[in-house]
mmCIF file with all atom_site columns, C-alpha atoms in Angstrom:
data_model
loop_
_atom_site.group_PDB
_atom_site.id
_atom_site.type_symbol
_atom_site.label_atom_id
_atom_site.label_alt_id
_atom_site.label_comp_id
_atom_site.label_asym_id
_atom_site.label_entity_id
_atom_site.label_seq_id
_atom_site.pdbx_PDB_ins_code
_atom_site.Cartn_x
_atom_site.Cartn_y
_atom_site.Cartn_z
_atom_site.occupancy
_atom_site.B_iso_or_equiv
_atom_site.pdbx_formal_charge
_atom_site.auth_seq_id
_atom_site.auth_comp_id
_atom_site.auth_asym_id
_atom_site.auth_atom_id
_atom_site.pdbx_PDB_model_num
ATOM 1   C CA . MET A 1 1   ? -250.839 216.924 -78.358 1.00 0.00 ? 460 MET A CA 1
ATOM 2   C CA . ALA A 1 2   ? -251.102 220.435 -79.795 1.00 0.00 ? 461 ALA A CA 1
ATOM 3   C CA . GLU A 1 3   ? -252.159 219.024 -83.162 1.00 0.00 ? 462 GLU A CA 1
ATOM 4   C CA . ILE A 1 4   ? -254.921 216.991 -81.532 1.00 0.00 ? 463 ILE A CA 1
ATOM 5   C CA . LEU A 1 5   ? -256.219 220.048 -79.678 1.00 0.00 ? 464 LEU A CA 1
ATOM 6   C CA . HIS A 1 6   ? -255.995 222.124 -82.863 1.00 0.00 ? 465 HIS A CA 1
ATOM 7   C CA . HIS A 1 7   ? -257.909 219.461 -84.800 1.00 0.00 ? 466 HIS A CA 1
ATOM 8   C CA . LEU A 1 8   ? -260.479 219.235 -81.993 1.00 0.00 ? 467 LEU A CA 1
ATOM 9   C CA . LEU A 1 9   ? -260.895 223.015 -82.074 1.00 0.00 ? 468 LEU A CA 1
ATOM 10  C CA . HIS A 1 10  ? -261.553 222.909 -85.819 1.00 0.00 ? 469 HIS A CA 1
ATOM 11  C CA . GLU A 1 11  ? -264.125 220.160 -85.352 1.00 0.00 ? 470 GLU A CA 1
ATOM 12  C CA . VAL A 1 12  ? -265.925 222.002 -82.544 1.00 0.00 ? 471 VAL A CA 1
ATOM 13  C CA . VAL A 1 13  ? -265.939 225.244 -84.540 1.00 0.00 ? 472 VAL A CA 1
ATOM 14  C CA . THR A 1 14  ? -267.224 223.457 -87.651 1.00 0.00 ? 473 THR A CA 1
ATOM 15  C CA . TYR A 1 15  ? -270.109 221.857 -85.775 1.00 0.00 ? 474 TYR A CA 1
ATOM 16  C CA . ALA A 1 16  ? -270.882 225.062 -83.875 1.00 0.00 ? 475 ALA A CA 1
ATOM 17  C CA . VAL A 1 17  ? -271.031 227.036 -87.133 1.00 0.00 ? 476 VAL A CA 1
ATOM 18  C CA . ILE A 1 18  ? -273.280 224.433 -88.731 1.00 0.00 ? 477 ILE A CA 1
ATOM 19  C CA . GLY A 1 19  ? -275.492 224.414 -85.630 1.00 0.00 ? 478 GLY A CA 1
ATOM 20  C CA . PHE A 1 20  ? -275.837 228.197 -85.492 1.00 0.00 ? 479 PHE A CA 1
ATOM 21  C CA . GLU A 1 21  ? -276.556 228.408 -89.204 1.00 0.00 ? 480 GLU A CA 1
ATOM 22  C CA . TRP A 1 22  ? -279.209 225.679 -88.954 1.00 0.00 ? 481 TRP A CA 1
ATOM 23  C CA . ILE A 1 23  ? -280.831 227.436 -86.006 1.00 0.00 ? 482 ILE A CA 1
ATOM 24  C CA . GLY A 1 24  ? -280.960 230.641 -88.079 1.00 0.00 ? 483 GLY A CA 1
ATOM 25  C CA . VAL A 1 25  ? -282.477 228.814 -91.051 1.00 0.00 ? 484 VAL A CA 1
ATOM 26  C CA . ILE A 1 26  ? -285.071 227.106 -88.840 1.00 0.00 ? 485 ILE A CA 1
ATOM 27  C CA . ILE A 1 27  ? -286.041 230.431 -87.247 1.00 0.00 ? 486 ILE A CA 1
ATOM 28  C CA . ILE A 1 28  ? -286.419 232.018 -90.695 1.00 0.00 ? 487 ILE A CA 1
ATOM 29  C CA . ALA A 1 29  ? -288.563 229.076 -91.858 1.00 0.00 ? 488 ALA A CA 1
ATOM 30  C CA . ILE A 1 30  ? -290.778 229.214 -88.763 1.00 0.00 ? 489 ILE A CA 1
ATOM 31  C CA . SER A 1 31  ? -291.142 232.999 -89.116 1.00 0.00 ? 490 SER A CA 1
ATOM 32  C CA . GLY A 1 32  ? -292.061 232.587 -92.775 1.00 0.00 ? 491 GLY A CA 1
ATOM 33  C CA . ILE A 1 33  ? -294.688 229.935 -92.029 1.00 0.00 ? 492 ILE A CA 1
ATOM 34  C CA . ARG A 1 34  ? -296.059 232.060 -89.199 1.00 0.00 ? 493 ARG A CA 1
ATOM 35  C CA . GLY A 1 35  ? -296.124 235.026 -91.579 1.00 0.00 ? 494 GLY A CA 1
ATOM 36  C CA . VAL A 1 36  ? -298.143 233.073 -94.142 1.00 0.00 ? 495 VAL A CA 1
ATOM 37  C CA . ILE A 1 37  ? -300.619 232.005 -91.446 1.00 0.00 ? 496 ILE A CA 1
ATOM 38  C CA . GLU A 1 38  ? -300.958 235.601 -90.245 1.00 0.00 ? 497 GLU A CA 1
ATOM 39  C CA . LEU A 1 39  ? -301.371 236.736 -93.848 1.00 0.00 ? 498 LEU A CA 1
ATOM 40  C CA . PHE A 1 40  ? -304.420 234.496 -94.190 1.00 0.00 ? 499 PHE A CA 1
ATOM 41  C CA . LYS A 1 41  ? -305.729 235.789 -90.846 1.00 0.00 ? 500 LYS A CA 1
ATOM 42  C CA . LYS A 1 42  ? -305.203 239.343 -92.185 1.00 0.00 ? 501 LYS A CA 1
ATOM 43  C CA . ASN A 1 43  ? -303.158 240.364 -89.159 1.00 0.00 ? 502 ASN A CA 1
ATOM 44  C CA . PRO A 1 44  ? -301.946 243.971 -89.593 1.00 0.00 ? 503 PRO A CA 1
ATOM 45  C CA . ASP A 1 45  ? -298.822 243.234 -87.528 1.00 0.00 ? 504 ASP A CA 1
ATOM 46  C CA . ILE A 1 46  ? -297.458 240.583 -89.900 1.00 0.00 ? 505 ILE A CA 1
ATOM 47  C CA . ASP A 1 47  ? -294.411 242.686 -90.773 1.00 0.00 ? 506 ASP A CA 1
ATOM 48  C CA . LEU A 1 48  ? -293.611 243.153 -87.095 1.00 0.00 ? 507 LEU A CA 1
ATOM 49  C CA . HIS A 1 49  ? -293.556 239.400 -86.480 1.00 0.00 ? 508 HIS A CA 1
ATOM 50  C CA . LEU A 1 50  ? -291.515 238.739 -89.614 1.00 0.00 ? 509 LEU A CA 1
ATOM 51  C CA . SER A 1 51  ? -289.009 241.426 -88.642 1.00 0.00 ? 510 SER A CA 1
ATOM 52  C CA . GLN A 1 52  ? -288.633 239.929 -85.173 1.00 0.00 ? 511 GLN A CA 1
ATOM 53  C CA . GLY A 1 53  ? -287.981 236.493 -86.649 1.00 0.00 ? 512 GLY A CA 1
ATOM 54  C CA . MET A 1 54  ? -285.451 237.899 -89.098 1.00 0.00 ? 513 MET A CA 1
ATOM 55  C CA . ALA A 1 55  ? -283.648 239.804 -86.347 1.00 0.00 ? 514 ALA A CA 1
ATOM 56  C CA . VAL A 1 56  ? -283.288 236.699 -84.185 1.00 0.00 ? 515 VAL A CA 1
ATOM 57  C CA . ALA A 1 57  ? -282.194 234.557 -87.157 1.00 0.00 ? 516 ALA A CA 1
ATOM 58  C CA . LEU A 1 58  ? -279.606 237.140 -88.181 1.00 0.00 ? 517 LEU A CA 1
ATOM 59  C CA . GLN A 1 59  ? -278.192 237.121 -84.666 1.00 0.00 ? 518 GLN A CA 1
ATOM 60  C CA . PHE A 1 60  ? -277.587 233.372 -84.949 1.00 0.00 ? 519 PHE A CA 1
ATOM 61  C CA . MET A 1 61  ? -276.057 233.774 -88.413 1.00 0.00 ? 520 MET A CA 1
ATOM 62  C CA . LEU A 1 62  ? -273.789 236.514 -87.080 1.00 0.00 ? 521 LEU A CA 1
ATOM 63  C CA . CYS A 1 63  ? -272.809 234.235 -84.221 1.00 0.00 ? 522 CYS A CA 1
ATOM 64  C CA . ALA A 1 64  ? -271.790 231.575 -86.763 1.00 0.00 ? 523 ALA A CA 1
ATOM 65  C CA . GLU A 1 65  ? -269.622 234.075 -88.644 1.00 0.00 ? 524 GLU A CA 1
ATOM 66  C CA . ILE A 1 66  ? -267.918 235.219 -85.449 1.00 0.00 ? 525 ILE A CA 1
ATOM 67  C CA . VAL A 1 67  ? -267.170 231.612 -84.477 1.00 0.00 ? 526 VAL A CA 1
ATOM 68  C CA . LYS A 1 68  ? -265.616 231.120 -87.929 1.00 0.00 ? 527 LYS A CA 1
ATOM 69  C CA . LEU A 1 69  ? -263.088 233.817 -87.046 1.00 0.00 ? 528 LEU A CA 1
ATOM 70  C CA . ILE A 1 70  ? -261.488 231.379 -84.566 1.00 0.00 ? 529 ILE A CA 1
ATOM 71  C CA . THR A 1 71  ? -260.157 229.037 -87.255 1.00 0.00 ? 530 THR A CA 1
ATOM 72  C CA . ILE A 1 72  ? -259.025 231.512 -89.887 1.00 0.00 ? 531 ILE A CA 1
ATOM 73  C CA . GLY A 1 73  ? -255.825 230.586 -91.648 1.00 0.00 ? 532 GLY A CA 1
ATOM 74  C CA . ASP A 1 74  ? -254.764 233.540 -93.793 1.00 0.00 ? 533 ASP A CA 1
ATOM 75  C CA . LEU A 1 75  ? -255.482 237.206 -94.463 1.00 0.00 ? 534 LEU A CA 1
ATOM 76  C CA . THR A 1 76  ? -257.854 236.490 -97.375 1.00 0.00 ? 535 THR A CA 1
ATOM 77  C CA . ASP A 1 77  ? -260.075 234.404 -95.096 1.00 0.00 ? 536 ASP A CA 1
ATOM 78  C CA . ILE A 1 78  ? -259.971 237.102 -92.427 1.00 0.00 ? 537 ILE A CA 1
ATOM 79  C CA . LEU A 1 79  ? -261.064 239.791 -94.892 1.00 0.00 ? 538 LEU A CA 1
ATOM 80  C CA . LEU A 1 80  ? -263.816 237.571 -96.281 1.00 0.00 ? 539 LEU A CA 1
ATOM 81  C CA . VAL A 1 81  ? -265.242 236.697 -92.868 1.00 0.00 ? 540 VAL A CA 1
ATOM 82  C CA . LEU A 1 82  ? -264.901 240.272 -91.610 1.00 0.00 ? 541 LEU A CA 1
ATOM 83  C CA . GLY A 1 83  ? -266.762 241.487 -94.702 1.00 0.00 ? 542 GLY A CA 1
ATOM 84  C CA . ILE A 1 84  ? -269.524 238.996 -94.013 1.00 0.00 ? 543 ILE A CA 1
ATOM 85  C CA . VAL A 1 85  ? -269.634 240.036 -90.354 1.00 0.00 ? 544 VAL A CA 1
ATOM 86  C CA . VAL A 1 86  ? -269.912 243.701 -91.343 1.00 0.00 ? 545 VAL A CA 1
ATOM 87  C CA . LEU A 1 87  ? -272.760 242.883 -93.744 1.00 0.00 ? 546 LEU A CA 1
ATOM 88  C CA . HIS A 1 88  ? -274.525 240.846 -91.072 1.00 0.00 ? 547 HIS A CA 1
ATOM 89  C CA . ILE A 1 89  ? -274.173 243.679 -88.583 1.00 0.00 ? 548 ILE A CA 1
ATOM 90  C CA . ALA A 1 90  ? -275.507 246.208 -91.095 1.00 0.00 ? 549 ALA A CA 1
ATOM 91  C CA . ILE A 1 91  ? -278.496 244.021 -91.938 1.00 0.00 ? 550 ILE A CA 1
ATOM 92  C CA . THR A 1 92  ? -279.132 243.325 -88.263 1.00 0.00 ? 551 THR A CA 1
ATOM 93  C CA . LEU A 1 93  ? -279.084 247.047 -87.472 1.00 0.00 ? 552 LEU A CA 1
ATOM 94  C CA . LEU A 1 94  ? -281.462 247.780 -90.351 1.00 0.00 ? 553 LEU A CA 1
ATOM 95  C CA . VAL A 1 95  ? -283.865 245.067 -89.249 1.00 0.00 ? 554 VAL A CA 1
ATOM 96  C CA . ALA A 1 96  ? -283.656 246.268 -85.635 1.00 0.00 ? 555 ALA A CA 1
ATOM 97  C CA . TYR A 1 97  ? -284.361 249.839 -86.764 1.00 0.00 ? 556 TYR A CA 1
ATOM 98  C CA . GLU A 1 98  ? -287.342 248.676 -88.809 1.00 0.00 ? 557 GLU A CA 1
ATOM 99  C CA . LEU A 1 99  ? -288.583 246.583 -85.908 1.00 0.00 ? 558 LEU A CA 1
ATOM 100 C CA . ASN A 1 100 ? -288.407 249.533 -83.499 1.00 0.00 ? 559 ASN A CA 1
ATOM 101 C CA . HIS A 1 101 ? -290.113 251.740 -86.076 1.00 0.00 ? 560 HIS A CA 1
ATOM 102 C CA . LYS A 1 102 ? -292.922 249.211 -86.536 1.00 0.00 ? 561 LYS A CA 1
ATOM 103 C CA . LYS A 1 103 ? -293.364 248.856 -82.769 1.00 0.00 ? 562 LYS A CA 1
ATOM 104 C CA . HIS A 1 104 ? -293.562 252.640 -82.458 1.00 0.00 ? 563 HIS A CA 1
ATOM 105 C CA . GLU A 1 105 ? -296.152 252.817 -85.268 1.00 0.00 ? 564 GLU A CA 1
ATOM 106 C CA . ARG A 1 106 ? -298.152 250.046 -83.647 1.00 0.00 ? 565 ARG A CA 1
ATOM 107 C CA . HIS A 1 107 ? -298.071 251.854 -80.291 1.00 0.00 ? 566 HIS A CA 1
ATOM 108 C CA . GLU A 1 108 ? -299.192 255.131 -81.900 1.00 0.00 ? 567 GLU A CA 1
ATOM 109 C CA . ARG A 1 109 ? -301.967 253.334 -83.785 1.00 0.00 ? 568 ARG A CA 1
ATOM 110 C CA . HIS A 1 110 ? -303.125 251.744 -80.527 1.00 0.00 ? 569 HIS A CA 1
ATOM 111 C CA . GLU A 1 111 ? -303.073 255.128 -78.764 1.00 0.00 ? 570 GLU A CA 1
ATOM 112 C CA . ARG A 1 112 ? -305.102 256.739 -81.577 1.00 0.00 ? 571 ARG A CA 1
ATOM 113 C CA . HIS A 1 113 ? -307.600 253.884 -81.394 1.00 0.00 ? 572 HIS A CA 1
ATOM 114 C CA . GLU A 1 114 ? -307.915 254.260 -77.602 1.00 0.00 ? 573 GLU A CA 1
ATOM 115 C CA . LYS A 1 115 ? -308.312 258.042 -77.920 1.00 0.00 ? 574 LYS A CA 1
ATOM 116 C CA . LYS A 1 116 ? -311.020 257.638 -80.569 1.00 0.00 ? 575 LYS A CA 1
ATOM 117 C CA . LYS A 1 117 ? -312.788 255.046 -78.427 1.00 0.00 ? 576 LYS A CA 1
ATOM 118 C CA . HIS A 1 118 ? -312.633 257.380 -75.422 1.00 0.00 ? 577 HIS A CA 1
ATOM 119 C CA . GLU A 1 119 ? -314.012 260.284 -77.485 1.00 0.00 ? 578 GLU A CA 1
ATOM 120 C CA . GLN A 1 120 ? -316.880 258.096 -78.706 1.00 0.00 ? 579 GLN A CA 1
ATOM 121 C CA . GLU A 1 121 ? -317.682 257.118 -75.125 1.00 0.00 ? 580 GLU A CA 1
ATOM 122 C CA . LEU A 1 122 ? -317.703 260.783 -74.098 1.00 0.00 ? 581 LEU A CA 1
ATOM 123 C CA . GLN A 1 123 ? -319.992 261.648 -77.003 1.00 0.00 ? 582 GLN A CA 1
ATOM 124 C CA . ALA A 1 124 ? -322.332 258.816 -76.049 1.00 0.00 ? 583 ALA A CA 1
ATOM 125 C CA . GLN A 1 125 ? -322.386 260.041 -72.443 1.00 0.00 ? 584 GLN A CA 1
ATOM 126 C CA . GLN A 1 126 ? -323.087 263.613 -73.570 1.00 0.00 ? 585 GLN A CA 1
ATOM 127 C CA . LEU A 1 127 ? -325.875 262.429 -75.869 1.00 0.00 ? 586 LEU A CA 1
ATOM 128 C CA . ALA A 1 128 ? -327.395 260.359 -73.056 1.00 0.00 ? 587 ALA A CA 1
ATOM 129 C CA . ALA A 1 129 ? -327.176 263.368 -70.732 1.00 0.00 ? 588 ALA A CA 1
ATOM 130 C CA . GLN A 1 130 ? -328.868 265.591 -73.342 1.00 0.00 ? 589 GLN A CA 1
ATOM 131 C CA . GLN A 1 131 ? -331.630 263.038 -73.864 1.00 0.00 ? 590 GLN A CA 1
ATOM 132 C CA . LEU A 1 132 ? -332.164 262.734 -70.104 1.00 0.00 ? 591 LEU A CA 1
ATOM 133 C CA . GLN A 1 133 ? -332.268 266.515 -69.801 1.00 0.00 ? 592 GLN A CA 1
ATOM 134 C CA . ALA A 1 134 ? -334.768 266.724 -72.664 1.00 0.00 ? 593 ALA A CA 1
ATOM 135 C CA . GLU A 1 135 ? -336.961 264.078 -71.033 1.00 0.00 ? 594 GLU A CA 1
ATOM 136 C CA . GLN A 1 136 ? -336.785 265.888 -67.703 1.00 0.00 ? 595 GLN A CA 1
ATOM 137 C CA . SER A 1 137 ? -337.760 269.190 -69.311 1.00 0.00 ? 596 SER A CA 1
ATOM 138 C CA . LYS A 1 138 ? -340.701 267.501 -71.119 1.00 0.00 ? 597 LYS A CA 1
ATOM 139 C CA . ALA A 1 139 ? -341.758 265.850 -67.880 1.00 0.00 ? 598 ALA A CA 1
ATOM 140 C CA . ALA A 1 140 ? -341.597 269.221 -66.105 1.00 0.00 ? 599 ALA A CA 1
ATOM 141 C CA . GLU A 1 141 ? -343.700 270.878 -68.848 1.00 0.00 ? 600 GLU A CA 1
ATOM 142 C CA . SER A 1 142 ? -346.364 268.109 -68.989 1.00 0.00 ? 601 SER A CA 1
ATOM 143 C CA . PRO A 1 143 ? -347.794 268.412 -65.442 1.00 0.00 ? 602 PRO A CA 1
ATOM 144 C CA . ALA A 1 144 ? -347.820 272.194 -65.745 1.00 0.00 ? 603 ALA A CA 1
ATOM 145 C CA . GLU A 1 145 ? -350.266 272.058 -68.662 1.00 0.00 ? 604 GLU A CA 1
#
């Protein structure tokens, strides 16, 4: 009975690992295709979308590596999988850092754009007020002559 359960565990883990890895690959492929489409559209946030896709895909790949830890047989396998997990975590953290940095840059760029737009509106209002004042002063001078 224990052998059957052990064999079943190995089968479930094998299929789970394959499933998680395929999900990661599909997410990377979709992100890449989306990136190419956005490249042709000249979207300035292409790197943000690619980073998000990579971060999600890496999470699934990391999940697959963690599931592999369940069926490890010897110390060599443990060290190999732990090394892979550490690399996945490092890459995930780097991608997450880059993603947060890009979001922050995007937010700052949006704020600068809004501030510039607001300043232009104020300048237009001031110019309109000056023109109205000039017209009023001309109108006041005309009847006096």
